[in-house]
PDB file of C-alpha atoms and ligand atoms in Angstrom:
ATOM      1  CA  MET A 124       2.597 -12.957 -14.900  1.00 78.00           C
ATOM      2  CA  ARG A 125       4.202 -10.748 -17.655  1.00 94.00           C
ATOM      3  CA  LYS A 126       6.310  -7.977 -16.509  1.00 94.00           C
ATOM      4  CA  LYS A 127       4.769  -4.452 -17.091  1.00 97.00           C
ATOM      5  CA  ILE A 128       7.232  -2.128 -18.373  1.00 97.00           C
ATOM      6  CA  VAL A 129       7.359   1.533 -19.085  1.00 97.00           C
ATOM      7  CA  ALA A 130      10.515   2.670 -21.220  1.00 98.00           C
ATOM      8  CA  GLY A 131      11.666   6.153 -21.973  1.00 98.00           C
ATOM      9  CA  ASN A 132      13.629   6.343 -25.109  1.00 98.00           C
ATOM     10  CA  TRP A 133      15.260   9.658 -24.900  1.00 98.00           C
ATOM     11  CA  LYS A 134      16.930   9.510 -28.352  1.00 98.00           C
ATOM     12  CA  MET A 135      19.378  12.322 -29.145  1.00 98.00           C
ATOM     13  CA  ASN A 136      17.838  14.698 -26.702  1.00 98.00           C
ATOM     14  CA  LEU A 137      18.900  16.214 -23.166  1.00 97.00           C
ATOM     15  CA  LEU A 138      22.297  17.461 -22.390  1.00 97.00           C
ATOM     16  CA  ASP A 139      24.220  16.443 -19.114  1.00 95.00           C
ATOM     17  CA  GLU A 140      22.662  19.126 -16.939  1.00 96.00           C
ATOM     18  CA  GLU A 141      19.149  18.276 -18.275  1.00 97.00           C
ATOM     19  CA  VAL A 142      19.887  14.587 -17.582  1.00 96.00           C
ATOM     20  CA  ILE A 143      20.751  15.225 -13.993  1.00 95.00           C
ATOM     21  CA  ASN A 144      17.810  17.776 -13.526  1.00 96.00           C
ATOM     22  CA  PHE A 145      15.378  14.967 -14.734  1.00 96.00           C
ATOM     23  CA  ILE A 146      16.799  12.471 -12.358  1.00 94.00           C
ATOM     24  CA  VAL A 147      16.650  14.906  -9.428  1.00 94.00           C
ATOM     25  CA  ASP A 148      13.130  16.023 -10.163  1.00 95.00           C
ATOM     26  CA  PHE A 149      11.923  12.452 -10.682  1.00 94.00           C
ATOM     27  CA  ASN A 150      13.485  11.272  -7.570  1.00 92.00           C
ATOM     28  CA  SER A 151      11.951  13.720  -5.500  1.00 93.00           C
ATOM     29  CA  ARG A 152       8.554  12.724  -6.986  1.00 94.00           C
ATOM     30  CA  LYS A 153       9.021   8.969  -6.531  1.00 91.00           C
ATOM     31  CA  ASN A 154       6.383   8.948  -3.914  1.00 92.00           C
ATOM     32  CA  GLU A 155       3.681   9.839  -6.757  1.00 95.00           C
ATOM     33  CA  ILE A 156       4.410   6.475  -8.452  1.00 94.00           C
ATOM     34  CA  GLU A 157       1.423   4.094  -8.072  1.00 92.00           C
ATOM     35  CA  SER A 158       2.452   1.523 -10.428  1.00 91.00           C
ATOM     36  CA  ASP A 159       4.478  -1.590  -9.855  1.00 91.00           C
ATOM     37  CA  SER A 160       5.731  -1.519 -13.482  1.00 94.00           C
ATOM     38  CA  GLU A 161       9.224  -1.792 -14.306  1.00 95.00           C
ATOM     39  CA  ILE A 162      10.604   1.696 -15.345  1.00 95.00           C
ATOM     40  CA  ILE A 163      13.518   2.112 -17.820  1.00 96.00           C
ATOM     41  CA  ILE A 164      15.150   5.082 -19.396  1.00 96.00           C
ATOM     42  CA  LEU A 165      17.373   4.934 -22.395  1.00 97.00           C
ATOM     43  CA  PRO A 166      19.539   7.852 -22.451  1.00 97.00           C
ATOM     44  CA  ALA A 167      22.146   8.736 -25.172  1.00 97.00           C
ATOM     45  CA  SER A 168      25.132   6.542 -24.467  1.00 96.00           C
ATOM     46  CA  ILE A 169      27.429   9.461 -23.528  1.00 96.00           C
ATOM     47  CA  TYR A 170      25.167  10.033 -20.340  1.00 95.00           C
ATOM     48  CA  LEU A 171      24.768   6.458 -19.130  1.00 93.00           C
ATOM     49  CA  ASP A 172      27.610   7.283 -16.799  1.00 91.00           C
ATOM     50  CA  THR A 173      25.827  10.130 -15.459  1.00 91.00           C
ATOM     51  CA  MET A 174      22.663   8.236 -14.744  1.00 90.00           C
ATOM     52  CA  ILE A 175      24.484   5.199 -13.247  1.00 87.00           C
ATOM     53  CA  SER A 176      26.289   7.631 -10.996  1.00 84.00           C
ATOM     54  CA  MET A 177      23.265   9.520  -9.609  1.00 81.00           C
ATOM     55  CA  PRO A 178      22.437   8.713  -5.937  1.00 74.00           C
ATOM     56  CA  ASP A 179      19.226   7.070  -5.222  1.00 71.00           C
ATOM     57  CA  TRP A 180      18.638   6.309  -8.746  1.00 69.00           C
ATOM     58  CA  ASP A 181      17.303   2.693  -8.865  1.00 73.00           C
ATOM     59  CA  ILE A 182      15.502   2.766 -12.126  1.00 89.00           C
ATOM     60  CA  LYS A 183      16.809   0.489 -14.853  1.00 92.00           C
ATOM     61  CA  ILE A 184      18.857   1.882 -17.725  1.00 94.00           C
ATOM     62  CA  GLY A 185      19.307   0.813 -21.029  1.00 95.00           C
ATOM     63  CA  ALA A 186      21.322   1.871 -24.278  1.00 97.00           C
ATOM     64  CA  GLN A 187      19.741   2.760 -27.484  1.00 98.00           C
ATOM     65  CA  ASN A 188      22.137   0.832 -29.681  1.00 98.00           C
ATOM     66  CA  CYS A 189      25.153  -1.446 -29.966  1.00 98.00           C
ATOM     67  CA  SER A 190      27.373  -2.860 -32.516  1.00 98.00           C
ATOM     68  CA  GLN A 191      26.574  -6.138 -34.269  1.00 98.00           C
ATOM     69  CA  PHE A 192      30.282  -6.963 -33.909  1.00 98.00           C
ATOM     70  CA  ASN A 193      32.189  -8.217 -30.932  1.00 96.00           C
ATOM     71  CA  ASN A 194      35.226  -5.981 -31.329  1.00 97.00           C
ATOM     72  CA  GLY A 195      37.611  -4.536 -33.780  1.00 97.00           C
ATOM     73  CA  ALA A 196      37.930  -1.868 -36.325  1.00 98.00           C
ATOM     74  CA  TYR A 197      34.567  -0.260 -36.230  1.00 98.00           C
ATOM     75  CA  THR A 198      34.999   3.295 -35.630  1.00 98.00           C
ATOM     76  CA  GLY A 199      32.215   5.273 -33.544  1.00 96.00           C
ATOM     77  CA  GLU A 200      30.698   1.815 -32.480  1.00 97.00           C
ATOM     78  CA  ILE A 201      30.067   0.658 -28.955  1.00 97.00           C
ATOM     79  CA  SER A 202      29.994  -3.196 -28.279  1.00 97.00           C
ATOM     80  CA  ALA A 203      27.626  -5.100 -26.270  1.00 97.00           C
ATOM     81  CA  ALA A 204      30.666  -6.171 -24.176  1.00 96.00           C
ATOM     82  CA  MET A 205      31.533  -2.666 -23.436  1.00 95.00           C
ATOM     83  CA  LEU A 206      28.015  -1.754 -22.267  1.00 95.00           C
ATOM     84  CA  ARG A 207      28.040  -4.955 -19.993  1.00 93.00           C
ATOM     85  CA  ASP A 208      31.768  -4.008 -18.746  1.00 91.00           C
ATOM     86  CA  PHE A 209      30.596  -0.262 -18.115  1.00 84.00           C
ATOM     87  CA  ASP A 210      28.202  -1.217 -15.391  1.00 77.00           C
ATOM     88  CA  TYR A 211      29.289  -4.624 -14.115  1.00 70.00           C
ATOM     89  CA  ASP A 212      29.222  -3.998 -10.471  1.00 71.00           C
ATOM     90  CA  SER A 213      25.981  -2.188  -9.955  1.00 66.00           C
ATOM     91  CA  GLU A 214      23.976  -3.745 -12.634  1.00 76.00           C
ATOM     92  CA  ASN A 215      21.687  -0.844 -13.362  1.00 83.00           C
ATOM     93  CA  LEU A 216      22.388  -1.158 -17.058  1.00 88.00           C
ATOM     94  CA  HIS A 217      20.070  -4.149 -18.089  1.00 91.00           C
ATOM     95  CA  TYR A 218      18.737  -3.198 -21.411  1.00 96.00           C
ATOM     96  CA  CYS A 219      19.539  -2.076 -24.936  1.00 97.00           C
ATOM     97  CA  LEU A 220      17.311  -1.159 -27.955  1.00 98.00           C
ATOM     98  CA  VAL A 221      17.445  -3.033 -31.106  1.00 98.00           C
ATOM     99  CA  GLY A 222      16.079  -2.187 -34.375  1.00 97.00           C
ATOM    100  CA  HIS A 223      14.202   1.176 -33.562  1.00 98.00           C
ATOM    101  CA  SER A 224      12.619   2.469 -36.855  1.00 96.00           C
ATOM    102  CA  GLU A 225      14.828   5.291 -36.822  1.00 96.00           C
ATOM    103  CA  ARG A 226      17.954   2.985 -36.967  1.00 97.00           C
ATOM    104  CA  ARG A 227      16.243   0.920 -39.481  1.00 97.00           C
ATOM    105  CA  GLU A 228      15.391   3.954 -41.706  1.00 95.00           C
ATOM    106  CA  TYR A 229      18.402   6.349 -41.295  1.00 96.00           C
ATOM    107  CA  PHE A 230      21.138   3.738 -40.782  1.00 96.00           C
ATOM    108  CA  ASN A 231      19.788   1.041 -43.042  1.00 96.00           C
ATOM    109  CA  GLU A 232      19.796  -1.576 -40.365  1.00 97.00           C
ATOM    110  CA  GLN A 233      18.103  -4.833 -41.649  1.00 97.00           C
ATOM    111  CA  ASN A 234      16.743  -7.877 -39.823  1.00 98.00           C
ATOM    112  CA  ASP A 235      19.730  -9.885 -40.379  1.00 98.00           C
ATOM    113  CA  VAL A 236      22.200  -7.278 -38.700  1.00 98.00           C
ATOM    114  CA  LEU A 237      19.615  -6.714 -35.998  1.00 98.00           C
ATOM    115  CA  ALA A 238      19.595 -10.674 -35.300  1.00 98.00           C
ATOM    116  CA  GLU A 239      23.370 -10.315 -34.696  1.00 98.00           C
ATOM    117  CA  LYS A 240      22.945  -7.310 -32.373  1.00 98.00           C
ATOM    118  CA  VAL A 241      20.466  -9.355 -30.387  1.00 98.00           C
ATOM    119  CA  ASN A 242      23.053 -12.370 -30.211  1.00 98.00           C
ATOM    120  CA  ARG A 243      25.754  -9.854 -28.871  1.00 98.00           C
ATOM    121  CA  LEU A 244      23.422  -8.582 -26.164  1.00 97.00           C
ATOM    122  CA  ILE A 245      22.284 -11.896 -24.917  1.00 97.00           C
ATOM    123  CA  GLU A 246      25.824 -13.271 -25.061  1.00 97.00           C
ATOM    124  CA  ASN A 247      26.692 -10.278 -22.754  1.00 95.00           C
ATOM    125  CA  GLY A 248      23.904 -10.784 -20.355  1.00 94.00           C
ATOM    126  CA  LEU A 249      22.037  -7.827 -21.671  1.00 95.00           C
ATOM    127  CA  LYS A 250      18.268  -7.825 -22.582  1.00 96.00           C
ATOM    128  CA  PRO A 251      17.229  -6.592 -26.090  1.00 98.00           C
ATOM    129  CA  ILE A 252      14.277  -4.518 -26.486  1.00 98.00           C
ATOM    130  CA  TYR A 253      13.536  -5.517 -30.016  1.00 98.00           C
ATOM    131  CA  CYS A 254      11.498  -2.877 -32.027  1.00 98.00           C
ATOM    132  CA  CYS A 255       9.213  -3.976 -34.976  1.00 98.00           C
ATOM    133  CA  GLY A 256       6.438  -2.056 -36.841  1.00 98.00           C
ATOM    134  CA  GLU A 257       5.123  -1.295 -40.241  1.00 96.00           C
ATOM    135  CA  GLU A 258       5.204   1.783 -42.249  1.00 94.00           C
ATOM    136  CA  LEU A 259       1.952   3.434 -43.406  1.00 92.00           C
ATOM    137  CA  GLN A 260       2.177   2.010 -46.875  1.00 92.00           C
ATOM    138  CA  HIS A 261       2.198  -1.435 -45.473  1.00 94.00           C
ATOM    139  CA  ARG A 262      -0.937  -0.814 -43.488  1.00 92.00           C
ATOM    140  CA  GLU A 263      -2.598   0.818 -46.427  1.00 89.00           C
ATOM    141  CA  SER A 264      -1.805  -2.230 -48.625  1.00 93.00           C
ATOM    142  CA  GLU A 265      -2.714  -4.619 -45.805  1.00 93.00           C
ATOM    143  CA  SER A 266       0.578  -6.237 -45.823  1.00 95.00           C
ATOM    144  CA  HIS A 267       1.404  -4.924 -42.246  1.00 96.00           C
ATOM    145  CA  PHE A 268       0.990  -8.438 -40.574  1.00 97.00           C
ATOM    146  CA  ASP A 269       3.483  -9.933 -43.139  1.00 98.00           C
ATOM    147  CA  TRP A 270       5.912  -7.172 -42.596  1.00 97.00           C
ATOM    148  CA  VAL A 271       5.924  -7.479 -38.828  1.00 98.00           C
ATOM    149  CA  GLN A 272       5.946 -11.249 -38.948  1.00 98.00           C
ATOM    150  CA  ALA A 273       9.274 -11.153 -41.149  1.00 98.00           C
ATOM    151  CA  GLN A 274      10.763  -8.698 -38.673  1.00 98.00           C
ATOM    152  CA  ILE A 275      10.043 -10.931 -35.747  1.00 98.00           C
ATOM    153  CA  GLU A 276      10.998 -14.054 -37.577  1.00 98.00           C
ATOM    154  CA  GLU A 277      14.181 -12.880 -39.089  1.00 98.00           C
ATOM    155  CA  GLY A 278      15.287 -10.874 -36.141  1.00 98.00           C
ATOM    156  CA  LEU A 279      14.513 -13.275 -33.265  1.00 98.00           C
ATOM    157  CA  PHE A 280      13.446 -16.882 -34.333  1.00 98.00           C
ATOM    158  CA  HIS A 281      17.020 -18.210 -34.553  1.00 98.00           C
ATOM    159  CA  LEU A 282      17.082 -17.874 -30.635  1.00 98.00           C
ATOM    160  CA  LYS A 283      16.692 -20.819 -28.381  1.00 98.00           C
ATOM    161  CA  GLU A 284      13.678 -20.654 -26.145  1.00 98.00           C
ATOM    162  CA  GLU A 285      15.592 -19.673 -22.985  1.00 98.00           C
ATOM    163  CA  GLU A 286      17.356 -16.820 -25.007  1.00 98.00           C
ATOM    164  CA  LEU A 287      14.075 -15.616 -26.421  1.00 98.00           C
ATOM    165  CA  LYS A 288      12.805 -15.224 -22.858  1.00 97.00           C
ATOM    166  CA  GLN A 289      15.486 -12.402 -22.310  1.00 97.00           C
ATOM    167  CA  VAL A 290      13.835 -10.379 -25.052  1.00 98.00           C
ATOM    168  CA  VAL A 291      11.329  -7.583 -24.584  1.00 98.00           C
ATOM    169  CA  ILE A 292       9.350  -6.715 -27.972  1.00 98.00           C
ATOM    170  CA  ALA A 293       8.281  -3.285 -28.738  1.00 98.00           C
ATOM    171  CA  TYR A 294       5.542  -2.994 -31.413  1.00 98.00           C
ATOM    172  CA  GLU A 295       5.968   0.710 -32.946  1.00 97.00           C
ATOM    173  CA  PRO A 296       3.895   1.507 -36.158  1.00 96.00           C
ATOM    174  CA  VAL A 297       6.166   3.841 -37.982  1.00 93.00           C
ATOM    175  CA  TRP A 298       3.473   6.017 -38.941  1.00 90.00           C
ATOM    176  CA  ALA A 299       2.713   6.715 -35.264  1.00 89.00           C
ATOM    177  CA  ILE A 300       6.131   7.617 -33.920  1.00 87.00           C
ATOM    178  CA  GLY A 301       6.539  11.213 -33.373  1.00 82.00           C
ATOM    179  CA  THR A 302       3.728  12.109 -35.461  1.00 85.00           C
ATOM    180  CA  GLY A 303       0.956  12.597 -32.800  1.00 82.00           C
ATOM    181  CA  LYS A 304      -1.088   9.834 -34.519  1.00 82.00           C
ATOM    182  CA  THR A 305      -1.441   6.858 -32.329  1.00 83.00           C
ATOM    183  CA  ALA A 306      -2.630   3.352 -33.289  1.00 87.00           C
ATOM    184  CA  THR A 307      -6.132   2.878 -31.821  1.00 94.00           C
ATOM    185  CA  SER A 308      -6.142   0.394 -28.881  1.00 95.00           C
ATOM    186  CA  ASN A 309      -7.892  -2.136 -31.256  1.00 96.00           C
ATOM    187  CA  GLN A 310      -5.112  -1.809 -33.774  1.00 96.00           C
ATOM    188  CA  ALA A 311      -2.368  -2.245 -31.240  1.00 97.00           C
ATOM    189  CA  GLN A 312      -4.170  -5.127 -29.494  1.00 98.00           C
ATOM    190  CA  GLU A 313      -4.639  -6.882 -32.801  1.00 97.00           C
ATOM    191  CA  MET A 314      -0.836  -6.621 -33.714  1.00 98.00           C
ATOM    192  CA  HIS A 315       0.172  -7.657 -30.085  1.00 98.00           C
ATOM    193  CA  ALA A 316      -2.014 -10.670 -30.160  1.00 98.00           C
ATOM    194  CA  PHE A 317      -0.558 -11.565 -33.548  1.00 98.00           C
ATOM    195  CA  ILE A 318       2.981 -11.267 -32.617  1.00 98.00           C
ATOM    196  CA  ARG A 319       2.257 -13.284 -29.487  1.00 98.00           C
ATOM    197  CA  SER A 320       0.529 -15.859 -31.604  1.00 98.00           C
ATOM    198  CA  LEU A 321       3.753 -16.245 -33.829  1.00 98.00           C
ATOM    199  CA  ILE A 322       5.821 -16.902 -30.728  1.00 98.00           C
ATOM    200  CA  ALA A 323       3.420 -19.467 -29.632  1.00 98.00           C
ATOM    201  CA  LYS A 324       3.443 -21.369 -32.739  1.00 98.00           C
ATOM    202  CA  LYS A 325       7.280 -21.485 -32.709  1.00 98.00           C
ATOM    203  CA  TYR A 326       7.971 -21.656 -28.950  1.00 98.00           C
ATOM    204  CA  GLY A 327       4.846 -22.744 -27.171  1.00 98.00           C
ATOM    205  CA  ASP A 328       2.152 -20.855 -25.205  1.00 97.00           C
ATOM    206  CA  ALA A 329       4.001 -20.631 -21.799  1.00 97.00           C
ATOM    207  CA  THR A 330       6.982 -18.782 -23.766  1.00 98.00           C
ATOM    208  CA  ALA A 331       4.560 -16.631 -25.603  1.00 98.00           C
ATOM    209  CA  ASN A 332       2.779 -15.588 -22.478  1.00 98.00           C
ATOM    210  CA  SER A 333       5.930 -14.841 -20.554  1.00 98.00           C
ATOM    211  CA  ILE A 334       7.108 -12.195 -23.018  1.00 98.00           C
ATOM    212  CA  SER A 335       6.397  -8.619 -22.577  1.00 98.00           C
ATOM    213  CA  ILE A 336       5.342  -6.710 -25.678  1.00 98.00           C
ATOM    214  CA  LEU A 337       5.382  -2.982 -25.454  1.00 98.00           C
ATOM    215  CA  TYR A 338       3.377  -0.372 -27.679  1.00 97.00           C
ATOM    216  CA  GLY A 339       5.184   2.635 -28.828  1.00 96.00           C
ATOM    217  CA  GLY A 340       4.070   5.458 -31.080  1.00 94.00           C
ATOM    218  CA  SER A 341       2.698   8.844 -29.724  1.00 90.00           C
ATOM    219  CA  CYS A 342       1.850   7.196 -26.375  1.00 94.00           C
ATOM    220  CA  LYS A 343       0.968  10.080 -23.919  1.00 94.00           C
ATOM    221  CA  PRO A 344      -0.902  10.470 -20.740  1.00 96.00           C
ATOM    222  CA  GLU A 345      -4.231  10.932 -22.441  1.00 95.00           C
ATOM    223  CA  ASN A 346      -4.114   7.573 -24.334  1.00 95.00           C
ATOM    224  CA  ALA A 347      -1.824   5.323 -22.275  1.00 97.00           C
ATOM    225  CA  SER A 348      -4.554   3.817 -20.026  1.00 97.00           C
ATOM    226  CA  GLU A 349      -6.637   2.587 -22.989  1.00 97.00           C
ATOM    227  CA  LEU A 350      -3.638   1.240 -24.514  1.00 97.00           C
ATOM    228  CA  PHE A 351      -2.439  -0.388 -21.356  1.00 97.00           C
ATOM    229  CA  ASP A 352      -5.787  -1.908 -20.469  1.00 97.00           C
ATOM    230  CA  GLN A 353      -5.416  -4.136 -23.699  1.00 98.00           C
ATOM    231  CA  PRO A 354      -4.726  -7.847 -22.769  1.00 97.00           C
ATOM    232  CA  ASP A 355      -1.614  -8.296 -24.836  1.00 98.00           C
ATOM    233  CA  ILE A 356      -0.142  -4.648 -24.277  1.00 98.00           C
ATOM    234  CA  ASP A 357       2.321  -4.895 -21.420  1.00 98.00           C
ATOM    235  CA  GLY A 358       3.491  -1.366 -21.328  1.00 97.00           C
ATOM    236  CA  GLY A 359       5.117   1.344 -23.521  1.00 98.00           C
ATOM    237  CA  LEU A 360       8.123   2.460 -25.117  1.00 98.00           C
ATOM    238  CA  ILE A 361       7.712   6.267 -24.868  1.00 98.00           C
ATOM    239  CA  GLY A 362       9.581   8.786 -26.957  1.00 97.00           C
ATOM    240  CA  GLY A 363       8.632  12.486 -26.605  1.00 96.00           C
ATOM    241  CA  ALA A 364       6.413  12.014 -23.544  1.00 97.00           C
ATOM    242  CA  SER A 365       9.267  10.575 -21.623  1.00 98.00           C
ATOM    243  CA  LEU A 366      11.461  13.826 -21.802  1.00 98.00           C
ATOM    244  CA  LYS A 367       9.298  15.551 -19.039  1.00 97.00           C
ATOM    245  CA  VAL A 368       9.050  14.268 -15.680  1.00 97.00           C
ATOM    246  CA  ASP A 369       5.315  15.123 -15.345  1.00 97.00           C
ATOM    247  CA  SER A 370       4.256  13.216 -18.558  1.00 97.00           C
ATOM    248  CA  PHE A 371       6.413  10.283 -17.838  1.00 97.00           C
ATOM    249  CA  ILE A 372       5.070   9.825 -14.285  1.00 97.00           C
ATOM    250  CA  GLN A 373       1.523  10.214 -15.514  1.00 97.00           C
ATOM    251  CA  ILE A 374       2.120   7.374 -18.254  1.00 97.00           C
ATOM    252  CA  ILE A 375       3.591   5.157 -15.621  1.00 97.00           C
ATOM    253  CA  ASN A 376       0.670   5.665 -13.463  1.00 97.00           C
ATOM    254  CA  SER A 377      -1.605   4.749 -16.278  1.00 95.00           C
ATOM    255  CA  PHE A 378      -1.252   0.956 -15.412  1.00 89.00           C
TER     256      PHE A 378
HETATM  257  C1  PEP B  88       9.967   6.040 -29.864  1.00 53.22           C
HETATM  258  O1  PEP B  88      10.647   6.623 -30.637  1.00 53.22           O
HETATM  259  O2  PEP B  88      10.215   4.918 -29.504  1.00 53.22           O
HETATM  260  C2  PEP B  88       8.443   6.633 -29.809  1.00 53.22           C
HETATM  261  C3  PEP B  88       7.581   5.821 -29.448  1.00 53.22           C
HETATM  262  O3  PEP B  88       8.385   8.030 -29.877  1.00 53.22           O
HETATM  263  P1  PEP B  88       7.253   8.822 -29.610  1.00 53.22           P
HETATM  264  O4  PEP B  88       6.495   8.408 -28.373  1.00 53.22           O
HETATM  265  O5  PEP B  88       7.629  10.434 -29.669  1.00 53.22           O
HETATM  266  O6  PEP B  88       6.182   8.616 -30.829  1.00 53.22           O
END
């Protein structure tokens, strides 16, 4: 059985007090959660400590980015080893996003650099949530499968089978992120099945069937159930709707 996952990507939102308020509110409503999916929150790195230190906070935590380098003169960067070191004892920090479309677009991160980030995370015992997804122009020119295939092959297919099993994939069509336009459940299912078939060709069916592939892009309480009902959609990477406890819990309960 593949793991079902609902992950909240907070991006560059929420200040310390808002982070604390979210957690206190979320914790007080834990009894409303009816789903057995794994819940992950990815706050800004500066607030990872706030989250890890909160009492009764047993939800998994992840970072939004890490450096492709091990260490050295890379001002402003945070290494995968630092993330690991940060929470070595309590082990709540399990994940890190890699290749979110905003990193690809605004920070010009290409597949080869992302492959290195994936390596650093795996070397340090953290699980990459590797994002892929086409822009509108690719879908309109019907090159979206080729585009996503290149992202998957160039970012992940250098991994050994056991390493790939540490990865969660998030398919996020760029035209659906933060725009209010969601991929239809058919469009999302079609791409998820395609990604799984690529993995099956390279690593075999058992590995392909063990990897969780999340959908992201304007996922909200109104459309989450239909998306999560699709056979190859194993959960969601949620942006805007993860910033409010109410909508986040409703999405978690959509499984
Ligand atoms: C995201 O940024 O990963 C995302 C899916 O954002 P939103 O849900 O706001 O579209």
